[in-house]
């Protein structure tokens, strides 16, 4: 058996950088936020729940905003290196509208080049990610939310993608602020 990583990715905040789009959408609702306030964990503390739900619908489903967000810097290079080494990769997202997520991935060149129906899963709850990770044998998973990282009990190597260095290092994850910072953890 090959001794290589089996890598799982979250979508929003890991592959896709919604920073600028979140700032624009927040302004529509009267909130003036900084890039450091755009991560989901931080934004939840600043915006009422109902407003946040409306913001997410605009950000992810409204064509005026949903397809504007770029890829995270360096992610395409890292994924290509993994594919070149024949490492299995999987996308596991809690995106409520898979069709808009797939359209965004197509527009950014990741679908079907890297992700397709066979290696992409949309789930409802953080714990559902662990169900898929266990079934797929994922050894390395990258997410931008600590609540998700903490429930991925079947994944040996967990990474918190923290592009603004907002969170403290703590078990059970390694914090990385960029895709270049992730590379040494998988010998790329």
Coordinates of N, CA, C and O in Angstrom, one line a residue:
X1 N 0.8 -1.2 0.0 CA 0.0 0.0 0.0 C 0.9 1.2 0.0 O 1.9 1.3 0.7
X2 N 0.5 2.2 -0.8 CA 1.3 3.5 -0.9 C 1.1 4.2 0.4 O 0.1 4.3 1.0
X3 N 2.2 4.8 0.9 CA 2.2 5.6 2.1 C 2.2 7.1 1.7 O 3.2 7.7 1.7
X4 N 1.0 7.6 1.4 CA 0.8 8.9 1.0 C -0.4 9.5 1.7 O -1.3 8.8 2.1
X5 N -0.4 10.8 1.8 CA -1.6 11.5 2.4 C -2.8 11.3 1.6 O -2.8 11.2 0.4
X6 N -3.9 11.3 2.2 CA -5.3 11.4 1.6 C -5.8 12.6 2.2 O -6.1 12.7 3.4
X7 N -6.0 13.6 1.3 CA -6.2 15.0 1.8 C -7.7 15.4 1.5 O -8.2 15.2 0.5
X8 N -8.3 16.0 2.6 CA -9.6 16.6 2.5 C -9.6 18.1 2.7 O -8.7 18.6 3.4
X9 N -10.4 18.7 1.9 CA -10.5 20.2 2.0 C -11.9 20.7 2.3 O -12.9 20.1 1.8
X10 N -12.0 21.8 3.0 CA -13.2 22.5 3.1 C -13.2 23.5 1.9 O -12.2 23.7 1.2
X11 N -14.3 24.1 1.5 CA -14.4 24.9 0.4 C -14.2 26.4 0.8 O -13.2 27.0 0.5
X12 N -15.2 27.0 1.4 CA -15.3 28.4 1.7 C -14.3 28.7 2.8 O -14.3 28.2 3.9
X13 N -13.4 29.7 2.5 CA -12.4 30.1 3.5 C -11.2 29.2 3.5 O -10.2 29.5 4.2
X14 N -11.1 28.2 2.6 CA -10.0 27.3 2.5 C -9.5 27.3 1.0 O -8.4 27.7 0.7
X15 N -10.4 26.9 0.1 CA -10.1 27.0 -1.3 C -10.4 28.3 -1.9 O -9.8 28.9 -2.7
X16 N -11.6 28.9 -1.4 CA -12.1 30.1 -1.9 C -11.9 31.2 -0.9 O -12.3 31.0 0.3
X17 N -11.4 32.4 -1.3 CA -11.2 33.5 -0.4 C -12.4 34.5 -0.6 O -12.5 35.3 -1.6
X18 N -13.3 34.5 0.4 CA -14.5 35.4 0.4 C -14.2 36.7 1.1 O -15.2 37.4 1.3
X19 N -13.0 37.1 1.4 CA -12.8 38.3 2.2 C -13.5 39.5 1.6 O -14.3 40.1 2.3
X20 N -13.1 39.8 0.4 CA -13.7 41.1 -0.2 C -15.2 41.0 -0.4 O -15.9 42.0 -0.2
X21 N -15.7 39.8 -0.8 CA -17.1 39.7 -1.0 C -17.9 39.8 0.3 O -18.9 40.4 0.3
X22 N -17.3 39.3 1.4 CA -18.0 39.4 2.7 C -18.0 40.9 3.1 O -19.0 41.4 3.7
X23 N -16.9 41.7 2.8 CA -16.9 43.1 3.2 C -18.0 43.8 2.4 O -18.7 44.6 3.0
X24 N -18.1 43.5 1.1 CA -19.1 44.2 0.3 C -20.5 43.8 0.7 O -21.4 44.7 0.9
X25 N -20.8 42.5 1.0 CA -22.1 42.1 1.4 C -22.5 42.6 2.8 O -23.6 43.1 3.0
X26 N -21.5 42.7 3.7 CA -21.7 43.2 5.0 C -22.2 44.7 4.9 O -23.1 45.1 5.7
X27 N -21.6 45.4 4.0 CA -22.0 46.9 3.8 C -23.4 47.0 3.4 O -24.1 47.9 3.8
X28 N -23.9 46.1 2.6 CA -25.3 46.1 2.2 C -26.2 46.0 3.4 O -27.3 46.7 3.4
X29 N -25.8 45.4 4.4 CA -26.6 45.2 5.7 C -26.2 46.2 6.8 O -26.6 46.1 7.9
X30 N -25.3 47.2 6.4 CA -25.0 48.2 7.3 C -23.8 47.9 8.2 O -23.6 48.7 9.2
X31 N -23.0 46.9 7.9 CA -21.9 46.6 8.8 C -20.6 46.9 8.0 O -20.4 46.5 6.8
X32 N -19.7 47.6 8.7 CA -18.4 48.0 8.1 C -17.4 47.1 8.8 O -17.0 47.4 9.9
X33 N -16.9 46.1 8.0 CA -16.0 45.1 8.7 C -14.6 45.2 8.0 O -14.5 45.6 6.8
X34 N -13.7 44.7 8.7 CA -12.3 44.6 8.2 C -12.0 43.2 7.7 O -12.8 42.3 8.0
X35 N -11.0 43.0 6.9 CA -10.6 41.6 6.5 C -10.5 40.7 7.7 O -10.9 39.5 7.6
X36 N -9.9 41.1 8.8 CA -9.7 40.3 9.9 C -11.0 39.9 10.6 O -11.1 39.0 11.4
X37 N -12.1 40.6 10.2 CA -13.4 40.2 10.8 C -14.3 39.3 9.9 O -15.4 39.0 10.2
X38 N -13.7 38.9 8.7 CA -14.5 38.1 7.8 C -14.5 36.6 8.1 O -15.4 36.0 7.6
X39 N -13.5 36.0 8.8 CA -13.7 34.6 9.1 C -15.0 34.3 9.8 O -15.5 35.1 10.6
X40 N -15.6 33.2 9.4 CA -17.0 32.9 9.9 C -17.0 32.9 11.4 O -18.0 33.4 12.0
X41 N -16.0 32.4 12.1 CA -16.1 32.4 13.6 C -16.1 33.8 14.2 O -16.8 34.0 15.2
X42 N -15.5 34.7 13.5 CA -15.5 36.1 14.0 C -16.8 36.8 13.6 O -17.4 37.5 14.4
X43 N -17.2 36.6 12.4 CA -18.4 37.3 11.9 C -19.6 36.9 12.6 O -20.5 37.8 12.9
X44 N -19.7 35.7 13.1 CA -20.8 35.2 13.9 C -21.0 36.0 15.2 O -22.1 36.1 15.7
X45 N -19.9 36.6 15.7 CA -19.9 37.3 16.9 C -20.3 38.8 16.7 O -20.7 39.5 17.6
X46 N -20.2 39.3 15.5 CA -20.5 40.7 15.1 C -21.9 40.9 14.5 O -22.4 42.0 14.6
X47 N -22.4 39.9 13.9 CA -23.7 40.1 13.1 C -24.8 39.2 13.7 O -24.5 38.0 14.0
X48 N -26.0 39.7 13.9 CA -27.1 38.9 14.4 C -27.3 37.7 13.5 O -27.1 37.8 12.3
X49 N -27.7 36.6 14.1 CA -27.9 35.3 13.3 C -28.8 35.5 12.1 O -28.4 35.0 11.0
X50 N -29.9 36.1 12.2 CA -30.8 36.2 11.0 C -30.1 37.0 9.9 O -30.2 36.7 8.7
X51 N -29.4 38.1 10.3 CA -28.7 38.9 9.3 C -27.6 38.1 8.6 O -27.4 38.1 7.4
X52 N -26.9 37.3 9.5 CA -25.8 36.5 8.9 C -26.3 35.5 7.9 O -25.7 35.2 6.9
X53 N -27.5 34.9 8.2 CA -28.1 33.9 7.3 C -28.4 34.6 5.9 O -28.2 34.1 4.9
X54 N -29.0 35.8 6.0 CA -29.2 36.6 4.8 C -28.0 36.9 4.0 O -27.9 36.8 2.8
X55 N -26.9 37.3 4.8 CA -25.6 37.6 4.1 C -25.1 36.4 3.4 O -24.6 36.5 2.3
X56 N -25.2 35.2 4.1 CA -24.7 34.0 3.5 C -25.4 33.6 2.2 O -24.8 33.2 1.2
X57 N -26.8 33.8 2.2 CA -27.5 33.5 1.0 C -27.1 34.4 -0.1 O -26.9 34.0 -1.3
X58 N -26.8 35.7 0.2 CA -26.3 36.6 -0.9 C -25.0 36.2 -1.4 O -24.7 36.1 -2.6
X59 N -24.1 35.9 -0.4 CA -22.7 35.6 -0.7 C -22.6 34.3 -1.5 O -21.8 34.2 -2.5
X60 N -23.4 33.3 -1.2 CA -23.3 32.0 -1.8 C -24.3 31.7 -3.0 O -24.0 30.8 -3.8
X61 N -25.4 32.4 -3.0 CA -26.5 32.1 -3.9 C -26.8 33.2 -4.9 O -27.4 32.9 -6.0
X62 N -26.6 34.4 -4.6 CA -27.0 35.5 -5.5 C -25.9 35.7 -6.5 O -24.7 36.0 -6.2
X63 N -26.2 35.5 -7.8 CA -25.2 35.6 -8.8 C -24.4 36.9 -8.9 O -23.3 36.9 -9.3
X64 N -25.0 37.9 -8.3 CA -24.3 39.2 -8.3 C -23.1 39.2 -7.4 O -22.1 39.9 -7.6
X65 N -23.1 38.3 -6.4 CA -22.0 38.2 -5.4 C -21.3 36.8 -5.4 O -20.1 36.7 -5.1
X66 N -22.1 35.8 -5.7 CA -21.7 34.4 -5.5 C -20.5 33.9 -6.3 O -19.7 33.0 -5.9
X67 N -20.2 34.6 -7.4 CA -19.1 34.1 -8.3 C -18.0 35.1 -8.4 O -17.1 35.0 -9.3
X68 N -17.9 36.0 -7.4 CA -16.8 37.0 -7.5 C -15.6 36.6 -6.7 O -14.5 37.0 -7.0
X69 N -15.7 35.7 -5.7 CA -14.6 35.4 -4.9 C -13.5 34.6 -5.6 O -13.8 33.6 -6.3
X70 N -12.3 35.0 -5.4 CA -11.1 34.3 -6.0 C -10.7 33.0 -5.2 O -11.1 32.8 -4.1
X71 N -9.8 32.3 -5.8 CA -9.1 31.2 -5.1 C -8.2 31.8 -4.1 O -7.7 32.9 -4.3
X72 N -7.9 31.0 -3.0 CA -6.9 31.4 -2.1 C -5.6 31.4 -2.8 O -5.3 30.5 -3.7
X73 N -4.7 32.3 -2.5 CA -3.4 32.4 -3.1 C -2.6 31.0 -3.0 O -2.5 30.5 -1.8
X74 N -2.2 30.5 -4.1 CA -1.3 29.3 -4.0 C -2.1 28.0 -4.0 O -1.4 26.9 -4.1
X75 N -3.4 28.0 -3.8 CA -4.1 26.7 -3.6 C -4.1 25.8 -4.9 O -3.9 24.6 -4.8
X76 N -4.2 26.4 -6.0 CA -4.2 25.7 -7.3 C -2.9 24.9 -7.5 O -2.8 23.8 -7.9
X77 N -1.8 25.6 -7.1 CA -0.4 25.0 -7.3 C -0.3 23.8 -6.3 O 0.2 22.7 -6.7
X78 N -0.8 24.0 -5.1 CA -0.7 22.9 -4.1 C -1.5 21.7 -4.5 O -1.1 20.5 -4.5
X79 N -2.7 21.9 -5.0 CA -3.6 20.8 -5.4 C -3.0 20.1 -6.6 O -3.0 18.9 -6.7
X80 N -2.4 20.9 -7.5 CA -1.8 20.3 -8.7 C -0.6 19.4 -8.3 O -0.5 18.3 -8.9
X81 N 0.1 19.8 -7.3 CA 1.3 19.0 -6.9 C 0.7 17.7 -6.2 O 1.3 16.6 -6.5
X82 N -0.4 17.8 -5.5 CA -0.9 16.6 -4.9 C -1.4 15.6 -6.0 O -1.2 14.4 -6.0
X83 N -2.1 16.1 -7.0 CA -2.6 15.3 -8.1 C -1.5 14.7 -8.9 O -1.5 13.5 -9.3
X84 N -0.4 15.5 -9.1 CA 0.8 15.0 -9.8 C 1.4 13.8 -9.1 O 1.9 12.9 -9.7
X85 N 1.3 13.8 -7.8 CA 1.8 12.7 -7.0 C 0.8 11.6 -6.8 O 1.1 10.7 -6.0
X86 N -0.3 11.8 -7.4 CA -1.4 10.8 -7.3 C -2.0 10.6 -5.9 O -2.4 9.5 -5.5
X87 N -2.0 11.7 -5.1 CA -2.6 11.6 -3.8 C -4.1 11.8 -4.0 O -4.6 12.7 -4.7
X88 N -4.9 11.0 -3.3 CA -6.4 11.2 -3.4 C -6.7 12.5 -2.7 O -6.2 12.8 -1.6
X89 N -7.6 13.3 -3.3 CA -8.1 14.5 -2.7 C -9.6 14.5 -2.7 O -10.2 14.0 -3.6
X90 N -10.2 15.2 -1.6 CA -11.6 15.2 -1.5 C -12.0 16.6 -1.0 O -11.3 17.2 -0.2
X91 N -13.2 17.0 -1.5 CA -13.8 18.3 -1.0 C -15.0 17.9 -0.2 O -15.9 17.2 -0.7
X92 N -15.0 18.4 1.0 CA -16.2 18.1 1.9 C -16.6 19.5 2.4 O -15.9 20.1 3.3
X93 N -17.8 19.9 2.0 CA -18.3 21.3 2.3 C -19.7 21.2 3.0 O -20.5 20.3 2.6
X94 N -19.9 22.2 3.8 CA -21.2 22.4 4.4 C -22.1 23.4 3.6 O -23.1 23.9 4.1
X95 N -21.7 23.7 2.4 CA -22.4 24.6 1.6 C -23.8 24.1 1.3 O -24.0 23.0 0.9
X96 N -24.8 24.9 1.6 CA -26.2 24.5 1.5 C -26.7 24.4 0.1 O -27.7 23.7 -0.2
X97 N -26.0 25.0 -0.8 CA -26.4 25.0 -2.2 C -25.3 24.5 -3.1 O -24.5 25.2 -3.6
X98 N -25.2 23.2 -3.3 CA -24.1 22.6 -4.1 C -24.0 23.1 -5.5 O -22.9 23.3 -6.0
X99 N -25.1 23.4 -6.1 CA -25.1 23.9 -7.5 C -24.3 25.2 -7.6 O -23.5 25.3 -8.5
X100 N -24.5 26.1 -6.7 CA -23.7 27.4 -6.8 C -22.3 27.2 -6.4 O -21.4 27.8 -7.0
X101 N -22.0 26.2 -5.5 CA -20.6 25.9 -5.2 C -19.9 25.3 -6.4 O -18.8 25.7 -6.7
X102 N -20.6 24.4 -7.1 CA -20.0 23.8 -8.3 C -19.7 24.8 -9.4 O -18.7 24.8 -10.0
X103 N -20.7 25.7 -9.6 CA -20.5 26.8 -10.6 C -19.3 27.6 -10.2 O -18.5 28.0 -11.1
X104 N -19.1 28.0 -9.0 CA -18.0 28.8 -8.6 C -16.7 28.0 -8.8 O -15.7 28.5 -9.3
X105 N -16.7 26.7 -8.5 CA -15.5 25.9 -8.7 C -15.2 25.8 -10.2 O -14.0 25.8 -10.6
X106 N -16.2 25.7 -11.0 CA -16.0 25.7 -12.5 C -15.4 27.0 -12.9 O -14.4 27.0 -13.7
X107 N -15.9 28.1 -12.5 CA -15.4 29.4 -12.8 C -14.0 29.6 -12.4 O -13.2 30.4 -13.0
X108 N -13.6 29.0 -11.3 CA -12.2 29.1 -10.8 C -11.3 28.0 -11.3 O -10.1 27.9 -10.9
X109 N -11.8 27.1 -12.2 CA -10.9 26.1 -12.8 C -10.7 24.9 -12.0 O -9.8 24.1 -12.4
X110 N -11.4 24.7 -10.9 CA -11.2 23.5 -10.0 C -12.1 22.4 -10.4 O -11.8 21.2 -10.0
X111 N -13.2 22.7 -11.0 CA -14.2 21.6 -11.4 C -14.3 21.6 -12.9 O -14.5 22.6 -13.5
X112 N -14.1 20.5 -13.5 CA -13.9 19.1 -13.1 C -12.4 18.8 -13.0 O -12.0 17.6 -12.9
X113 N -11.5 19.8 -13.2 CA -10.1 19.5 -13.2 C -9.6 18.7 -12.0 O -8.9 17.8 -12.2
X114 N -10.0 19.2 -10.8 CA -9.6 18.5 -9.6 C -10.7 17.9 -8.8 O -10.6 16.8 -8.2
X115 N -11.8 18.5 -8.8 CA -13.0 18.0 -8.0 C -14.1 17.7 -9.0 O -14.4 18.5 -9.9
X116 N -14.8 16.6 -8.7 CA -15.9 16.1 -9.5 C -16.9 15.4 -8.5 O -16.6 15.4 -7.3
X117 N -18.0 14.9 -9.1 CA -19.0 14.3 -8.2 C -18.3 13.1 -7.4 O -18.8 12.9 -6.2
X118 N -17.4 12.4 -7.9 CA -16.8 11.3 -7.2 C -16.0 11.7 -6.0 O -15.8 10.8 -5.1
X119 N -15.4 12.9 -5.9 CA -14.6 13.2 -4.8 C -15.1 14.5 -4.1 O -14.3 15.2 -3.4
X120 N -16.3 14.8 -4.3 CA -16.9 16.0 -3.6 C -18.2 15.6 -2.9 O -19.0 14.9 -3.4
X121 N -18.3 16.1 -1.7 CA -19.4 15.8 -0.8 C -19.9 17.1 -0.1 O -19.1 17.9 0.4
X122 N -21.2 17.2 -0.1 CA -21.9 18.3 0.6 C -22.6 17.8 1.8 O -23.4 16.8 1.6
X123 N -22.4 18.3 3.0 CA -23.0 17.8 4.2 C -23.7 18.9 4.9 O -23.5 20.1 4.6
X124 N -24.4 18.5 6.0 CA -25.2 19.5 6.7 C -24.4 20.0 8.0 O -24.4 21.1 8.3
X125 N -23.9 19.0 8.8 CA -23.3 19.3 10.1 C -21.8 19.1 10.1 O -21.3 18.2 9.3
X126 N -21.1 19.8 11.0 CA -19.7 19.5 11.1 C -19.4 18.0 11.3 O -18.4 17.5 10.7
X127 N -20.1 17.3 12.1 CA -19.9 15.9 12.4 C -20.0 15.0 11.2 O -19.4 14.0 11.0
X128 N -20.8 15.5 10.2 CA -21.0 14.8 8.9 C -19.7 14.7 8.2 O -19.4 13.8 7.4
X129 N -18.9 15.7 8.3 CA -17.6 15.7 7.7 C -16.7 14.6 8.2 O -16.0 13.9 7.4
X130 N -16.8 14.3 9.4 CA -16.0 13.2 10.0 C -16.5 11.8 9.5 O -15.7 10.9 9.3
X131 N -17.8 11.7 9.3 CA -18.4 10.5 8.7 C -17.7 10.2 7.4 O -17.2 9.1 7.1
X132 N -17.7 11.2 6.5 CA -17.0 11.0 5.2 C -15.5 10.8 5.3 O -15.0 10.0 4.6
X133 N -14.9 11.6 6.2 CA -13.5 11.5 6.3 C -13.1 10.1 6.8 O -12.1 9.5 6.3
X134 N -13.8 9.5 7.7 CA -13.6 8.1 8.2 C -13.7 7.1 7.0 O -12.9 6.3 6.8
X135 N -14.8 7.2 6.3 CA -15.1 6.3 5.2 C -14.1 6.4 4.1 O -13.7 5.4 3.5
X136 N -13.6 7.6 3.8 CA -12.6 7.8 2.7 C -11.2 7.6 3.2 O -10.3 7.6 2.3
X137 N -10.9 7.5 4.5 CA -9.6 7.3 5.0 C -8.7 8.5 4.9 O -7.5 8.4 4.8
X138 N -9.4 9.7 5.1 CA -8.6 10.9 5.0 C -7.6 11.0 6.1 O -8.0 10.8 7.3
X139 N -6.4 11.3 5.8 CA -5.3 11.5 6.8 C -5.0 12.9 7.1 O -4.5 13.2 8.2
X140 N -5.3 13.8 6.2 CA -5.1 15.3 6.4 C -6.3 16.0 6.0 O -6.8 15.8 4.9
X141 N -6.8 16.9 6.9 CA -7.9 17.7 6.5 C -7.7 19.2 6.9 O -7.1 19.5 7.9
X142 N -8.1 20.1 6.0 CA -7.9 21.5 6.2 C -9.3 22.2 6.2 O -10.1 22.1 5.3
X143 N -9.5 22.9 7.3 CA -10.8 23.7 7.5 C -10.5 25.0 8.1 O -9.4 25.2 8.7
X144 N -11.4 26.0 8.0 CA -11.2 27.3 8.5 C -12.0 27.5 9.8 O -12.0 28.6 10.3
X145 N -12.6 26.5 10.3 CA -13.4 26.6 11.5 C -13.0 25.6 12.6 O -12.9 24.4 12.3
X146 N -12.7 26.1 13.8 CA -12.2 25.3 14.9 C -13.3 24.3 15.3 O -13.0 23.1 15.6
X147 N -14.6 24.7 15.2 CA -15.6 23.7 15.6 C -15.6 22.5 14.7 O -16.0 21.4 15.2
X148 N -15.3 22.6 13.5 CA -15.2 21.5 12.6 C -14.0 20.7 12.9 O -14.0 19.4 13.0
X149 N -12.8 21.3 13.0 CA -11.6 20.6 13.3 C -11.7 19.7 14.5 O -11.3 18.6 14.6
X150 N -12.4 20.2 15.5 CA -12.6 19.5 16.8 C -13.4 18.2 16.7 O -13.3 17.3 17.5
X151 N -14.3 18.1 15.7 CA -15.1 16.9 15.5 C -14.6 15.9 14.5 O -15.1 14.9 14.3
X152 N -13.4 16.2 13.9 CA -12.8 15.3 12.9 C -12.0 14.3 13.6 O -10.8 14.2 13.3
X153 N -12.6 13.5 14.4 CA -11.8 12.6 15.3 C -11.1 11.5 14.5 O -10.1 10.9 15.0
X154 N -11.6 11.2 13.3 CA -11.0 10.1 12.5 C -9.7 10.6 11.7 O -9.0 9.8 11.2
X155 N -9.5 11.9 11.7 CA -8.4 12.4 10.9 C -7.2 12.7 11.8 O -7.3 13.4 12.8
X156 N -6.1 12.1 11.4 CA -4.9 12.2 12.2 C -4.3 13.6 12.2 O -3.8 14.1 13.2
X157 N -4.2 14.2 11.0 CA -3.6 15.5 10.8 C -4.6 16.5 10.4 O -5.1 16.5 9.3
X158 N -4.9 17.4 11.4 CA -5.9 18.4 11.1 C -5.2 19.8 11.1 O -4.4 20.1 11.9
X159 N -5.7 20.6 10.1 CA -5.1 21.9 9.9 C -6.2 23.0 9.9 O -7.2 22.9 9.2
X160 N -5.9 24.0 10.7 CA -6.8 25.2 10.7 C -6.2 26.2 9.8 O -5.1 26.7 10.0
X161 N -7.0 26.5 8.7 CA -6.6 27.6 7.8 C -7.0 28.9 8.4 O -8.1 29.3 8.4
X162 N -6.0 29.6 8.9 CA -6.2 30.9 9.6 C -5.4 32.0 8.9 O -4.3 32.4 9.3
X163 N -6.0 32.5 7.8 CA -5.2 33.4 6.9 C -4.9 34.7 7.6 O -3.9 35.4 7.2
X164 N -5.5 35.1 8.7 CA -5.2 36.4 9.4 C -4.6 36.2 10.7 O -4.5 37.1 11.5
X165 N -4.2 34.9 11.0 CA -3.5 34.6 12.3 C -4.3 35.2 13.5 O -3.8 35.8 14.4
X166 N -5.6 34.8 13.5 CA -6.5 35.3 14.6 C -6.6 34.3 15.8 O -7.0 34.7 16.9
X167 N -6.3 33.1 15.6 CA -6.5 32.1 16.6 C -5.2 31.6 17.2 O -4.1 31.7 16.6
X168 N -5.3 31.0 18.4 CA -4.1 30.5 19.0 C -3.9 29.0 18.6 O -4.8 28.3 18.2
X169 N -2.6 28.6 18.6 CA -2.3 27.2 18.3 C -2.9 26.4 19.5 O -2.8 26.8 20.6
X170 N -3.5 25.3 19.1 CA -4.0 24.4 20.2 C -4.2 23.0 19.6 O -4.4 22.9 18.4
X171 N -4.3 22.0 20.4 CA -4.7 20.7 20.0 C -6.1 20.8 19.5 O -6.9 21.5 20.1
X172 N -6.6 20.0 18.6 CA -5.9 18.9 17.9 C -5.5 19.3 16.5 O -5.5 18.5 15.6
X173 N -5.0 20.6 16.3 CA -4.7 21.0 14.9 C -3.4 21.8 14.9 O -2.9 22.3 15.9
X174 N -2.9 21.9 13.7 CA -1.8 22.8 13.3 C -2.4 24.0 12.6 O -3.2 23.8 11.7
X175 N -2.1 25.2 13.0 CA -2.6 26.4 12.3 C -1.7 26.8 11.2 O -0.5 26.8 11.4
X176 N -2.3 27.0 10.0 CA -1.5 27.5 8.9 C -2.2 28.8 8.4 O -3.4 28.9 8.3
X177 N -1.4 29.8 7.9 CA -2.0 31.0 7.5 C -2.0 31.2 5.9 O -2.5 32.1 5.4
X178 N -1.4 30.2 5.3 CA -1.3 30.2 3.8 C -1.1 28.8 3.3 O -0.7 27.9 4.0
X179 N -1.2 28.7 2.0 CA -1.0 27.4 1.3 C 0.5 27.1 1.3 O 1.0 26.0 1.4
X180 N 1.4 28.2 1.2 CA 2.8 28.0 1.3 C 3.2 27.4 2.7 O 4.1 26.6 2.8
X181 N 2.5 27.9 3.7 CA 2.8 27.4 5.1 C 2.3 26.0 5.3 O 2.9 25.3 6.1
X182 N 1.4 25.5 4.5 CA 0.9 24.2 4.6 C 1.8 23.2 3.9 O 2.0 22.0 4.4
X183 N 2.5 23.6 2.9 CA 3.4 22.7 2.1 C 4.3 21.8 2.9 O 4.4 20.6 2.6
X184 N 5.1 22.4 3.8 CA 6.0 21.5 4.6 C 5.4 20.4 5.4 O 6.0 19.4 5.7
X185 N 4.1 20.6 5.7 CA 3.4 19.6 6.6 C 3.1 18.3 5.8 O 2.7 17.3 6.4
X186 N 3.1 18.4 4.5 CA 2.9 17.2 3.6 C 4.0 16.9 2.7 O 3.9 16.2 1.7
X187 N 5.2 17.5 3.0 CA 6.4 17.3 2.1 C 6.2 17.6 0.7 O 6.6 16.9 -0.2
X188 N 5.6 18.8 0.4 CA 5.4 19.2 -1.0 C 6.5 20.2 -1.4 O 6.8 21.0 -0.6

